[in-house]
Amino acid sequence: GKLQNRLTQSLNNQPVFEITLAHLDYFYKKHADSILFLGLQDDQSVKALEKTVRAILADLGFSPSERFQPHINIARLKRRKLHPNQIKQLLYEISSQPTSKFSAFIVKKIDIYQSDFAKQDKTSHYSLHAEIRFGIPAPKGAKPRTVPS
């Protein structure tokens, strides 16, 4: 639809870029599922990409969250399957682990998802709105450029 077209027009000819995972962390929700994730190192490429996507979403009538924390989800801790104390203990154990060193990797595409919370079964449902592949590969041996804002 419109979102896919606008994102493709704006981002398809952008170069791929490099990011580095920074730390294991979590989003804790008292009355909903908690999320384990890998955070990203502070990166201008990701910030510029977020700014571009946010502007397009706002122009199309979406109201993206003001809070933006770039991350990669790795697990969902379901409240209905784990006791809250089990979740808290697991999150405590994770937060007390030493920080690991992660390798950088090249970002070749982004997927834009919408998250909807279903009140009847108290679960989140995700729908893929757009998959955008970056069109310009980084030259071999060159430092990847950032996505312009």
GROMACS .gro file of C-alpha atoms in nm:
model
  149
    1GLY     CA    1   0.000   0.000   0.000
    2LYS     CA    2   0.093   0.362   0.049
    3LEU     CA    3   0.336   0.293   0.331
    4GLN     CA    4   0.529   0.034   0.132
    5ASN     CA    5   0.546   0.268  -0.169
    6ARG     CA    6   0.664   0.573   0.028
    7LEU     CA    7   0.927   0.378   0.220
    8THR     CA    8   1.050   0.209  -0.097
    9GLN     CA    9   1.078   0.545  -0.277
   10SER     CA   10   1.267   0.702   0.013
   11LEU     CA   11   1.493   0.415   0.115
   12ASN     CA   12   1.537   0.173  -0.176
   13ASN     CA   13   1.839   0.352  -0.320
   14GLN     CA   14   2.007   0.400   0.014
   15PRO     CA   15   2.330   0.219   0.093
   16VAL     CA   16   2.348  -0.069   0.335
   17PHE     CA   17   2.508   0.021   0.667
   18GLU     CA   18   2.683  -0.141   0.960
   19ILE     CA   19   2.556  -0.167   1.318
   20THR     CA   20   2.689  -0.334   1.631
   21LEU     CA   21   2.490  -0.507   1.902
   22ALA     CA   22   2.570  -0.355   2.241
   23HIS     CA   23   2.400  -0.535   2.528
   24LEU     CA   24   2.136  -0.781   2.644
   25ASP     CA   25   1.843  -0.606   2.811
   26TYR     CA   26   1.468  -0.626   2.861
   27PHE     CA   27   1.143  -0.432   2.854
   28TYR     CA   28   0.954  -0.524   3.170
   29LYS     CA   29   0.576  -0.493   3.177
   30LYS     CA   30   0.398  -0.563   3.503
   31HIS     CA   31   0.067  -0.662   3.346
   32ALA     CA   32   0.179  -0.787   3.006
   33ASP     CA   33   0.449  -0.995   2.841
   34SER     CA   34   0.807  -0.878   2.890
   35ILE     CA   35   1.059  -0.871   2.605
   36LEU     CA   36   1.426  -0.975   2.605
   37PHE     CA   37   1.628  -0.790   2.344
   38LEU     CA   38   1.972  -0.704   2.216
   39GLY     CA   39   2.030  -0.329   2.217
   40LEU     CA   40   2.232  -0.151   1.950
   41GLN     CA   41   2.532   0.073   1.994
   42ASP     CA   42   2.449   0.441   1.954
   43ASP     CA   43   2.460   0.481   1.580
   44GLN     CA   44   2.393   0.779   1.352
   45SER     CA   45   2.281   0.549   1.068
   46VAL     CA   46   2.000   0.405   1.278
   47LYS     CA   47   1.898   0.749   1.409
   48ALA     CA   48   1.883   0.891   1.057
   49LEU     CA   49   1.681   0.591   0.936
   50GLU     CA   50   1.441   0.627   1.230
   51LYS     CA   51   1.393   0.998   1.156
   52THR     CA   52   1.312   0.927   0.790
   53VAL     CA   53   1.068   0.644   0.870
   54ARG     CA   54   0.900   0.849   1.146
   55ALA     CA   55   0.842   1.143   0.906
   56ILE     CA   56   0.687   0.914   0.645
   57LEU     CA   57   0.464   0.745   0.905
   58ALA     CA   58   0.344   1.080   1.038
   59ASP     CA   59   0.276   1.208   0.685
   60LEU     CA   60   0.057   0.900   0.620
   61GLY     CA   61  -0.145   0.952   0.939
   62PHE     CA   62   0.026   0.698   1.164
   63SER     CA   63   0.116   0.811   1.514
   64PRO     CA   64   0.445   0.639   1.595
   65SER     CA   65   0.550   0.615   1.956
   66GLU     CA   66   0.772   0.898   2.076
   67ARG     CA   67   1.001   0.653   2.252
   68PHE     CA   68   1.249   0.487   2.021
   69GLN     CA   69   1.503   0.234   2.138
   70PRO     CA   70   1.668   0.045   1.854
   71HIS     CA   71   1.684  -0.323   1.939
   72ILE     CA   72   1.639  -0.679   1.816
   73ASN     CA   73   1.382  -0.888   2.003
   74ILE     CA   74   1.511  -1.230   2.103
   75ALA     CA   75   1.238  -1.362   2.338
   76ARG     CA   76   0.897  -1.288   2.485
   77LEU     CA   77   0.828  -1.384   2.847
   78LYS     CA   78   0.459  -1.467   2.856
   79ARG     CA   79   0.285  -1.364   3.177
   80ARG     CA   80   0.024  -1.634   3.145
   81LYS     CA   81   0.290  -1.908   3.127
   82LEU     CA   82   0.536  -1.781   3.389
   83HIS     CA   83   0.472  -1.661   3.742
   84PRO     CA   84   0.564  -1.290   3.786
   85ASN     CA   85   0.832  -1.390   4.037
   86GLN     CA   86   0.990  -1.624   3.779
   87ILE     CA   87   1.000  -1.340   3.528
   88LYS     CA   88   1.153  -1.099   3.781
   89GLN     CA   89   1.415  -1.358   3.878
   90LEU     CA   90   1.507  -1.425   3.517
   91LEU     CA   91   1.532  -1.053   3.442
   92TYR     CA   92   1.748  -1.004   3.751
   93GLU     CA   93   1.980  -1.283   3.636
   94ILE     CA   94   2.007  -1.127   3.291
   95SER     CA   95   2.079  -0.780   3.425
   96SER     CA   96   2.355  -0.912   3.652
   97GLN     CA   97   2.548  -1.076   3.366
   98PRO     CA   98   2.866  -0.910   3.238
   99THR     CA   99   2.836  -0.731   2.906
  100SER     CA  100   2.943  -0.939   2.608
  101LYS     CA  101   3.127  -0.810   2.304
  102PHE     CA  102   2.926  -0.848   1.984
  103SER     CA  103   3.040  -0.827   1.623
  104ALA     CA  104   2.914  -0.567   1.381
  105PHE     CA  105   2.692  -0.669   1.092
  106ILE     CA  106   2.558  -0.514   0.772
  107VAL     CA  107   2.193  -0.406   0.753
  108LYS     CA  108   2.055  -0.483   0.407
  109LYS     CA  109   1.684  -0.433   0.474
  110ILE     CA  110   1.428  -0.323   0.728
  111ASP     CA  111   1.087  -0.463   0.814
  112ILE     CA  112   0.816  -0.233   0.948
  113TYR     CA  113   0.569  -0.401   1.182
  114GLN     CA  114   0.256  -0.275   1.353
  115SER     CA  115   0.188  -0.406   1.701
  116ASP     CA  116  -0.174  -0.435   1.815
  117PHE     CA  117  -0.279  -0.544   2.162
  118ALA     CA  118  -0.583  -0.772   2.170
  119LYS     CA  119  -0.772  -0.700   2.492
  120GLN     CA  120  -0.983  -1.017   2.472
  121ASP     CA  121  -0.686  -1.253   2.501
  122LYS     CA  122  -0.431  -1.000   2.634
  123THR     CA  123  -0.177  -1.073   2.364
  124SER     CA  124   0.012  -0.862   2.113
  125HIS     CA  125  -0.028  -0.931   1.745
  126TYR     CA  126   0.217  -0.811   1.484
  127SER     CA  127   0.150  -0.746   1.118
  128LEU     CA  128   0.417  -0.680   0.859
  129HIS     CA  129   0.347  -0.351   0.680
  130ALA     CA  130   0.657  -0.318   0.468
  131GLU     CA  131   0.984  -0.487   0.381
  132ILE     CA  132   1.239  -0.247   0.235
  133ARG     CA  133   1.565  -0.370   0.085
  134PHE     CA  134   1.845  -0.119   0.056
  135GLY     CA  135   1.959  -0.095  -0.303
  136ILE     CA  136   2.320   0.016  -0.286
  137PRO     CA  137   2.570  -0.235  -0.144
  138ALA     CA  138   2.866  -0.094   0.045
  139PRO     CA  139   3.187  -0.103  -0.162
  140LYS     CA  140   3.418  -0.386  -0.060
  141GLY     CA  141   3.645  -0.269   0.220
  142ALA     CA  142   3.475   0.072   0.248
  143LYS     CA  143   3.314   0.197   0.568
  144PRO     CA  144   2.934   0.195   0.515
  145ARG     CA  145   2.771   0.536   0.479
  146THR     CA  146   2.478   0.649   0.690
  147VAL     CA  147   2.120   0.680   0.569
  148PRO     CA  148   2.056   1.052   0.507
  149SER     CA  149   1.774   1.217   0.701
   0.00000   0.00000   0.00000
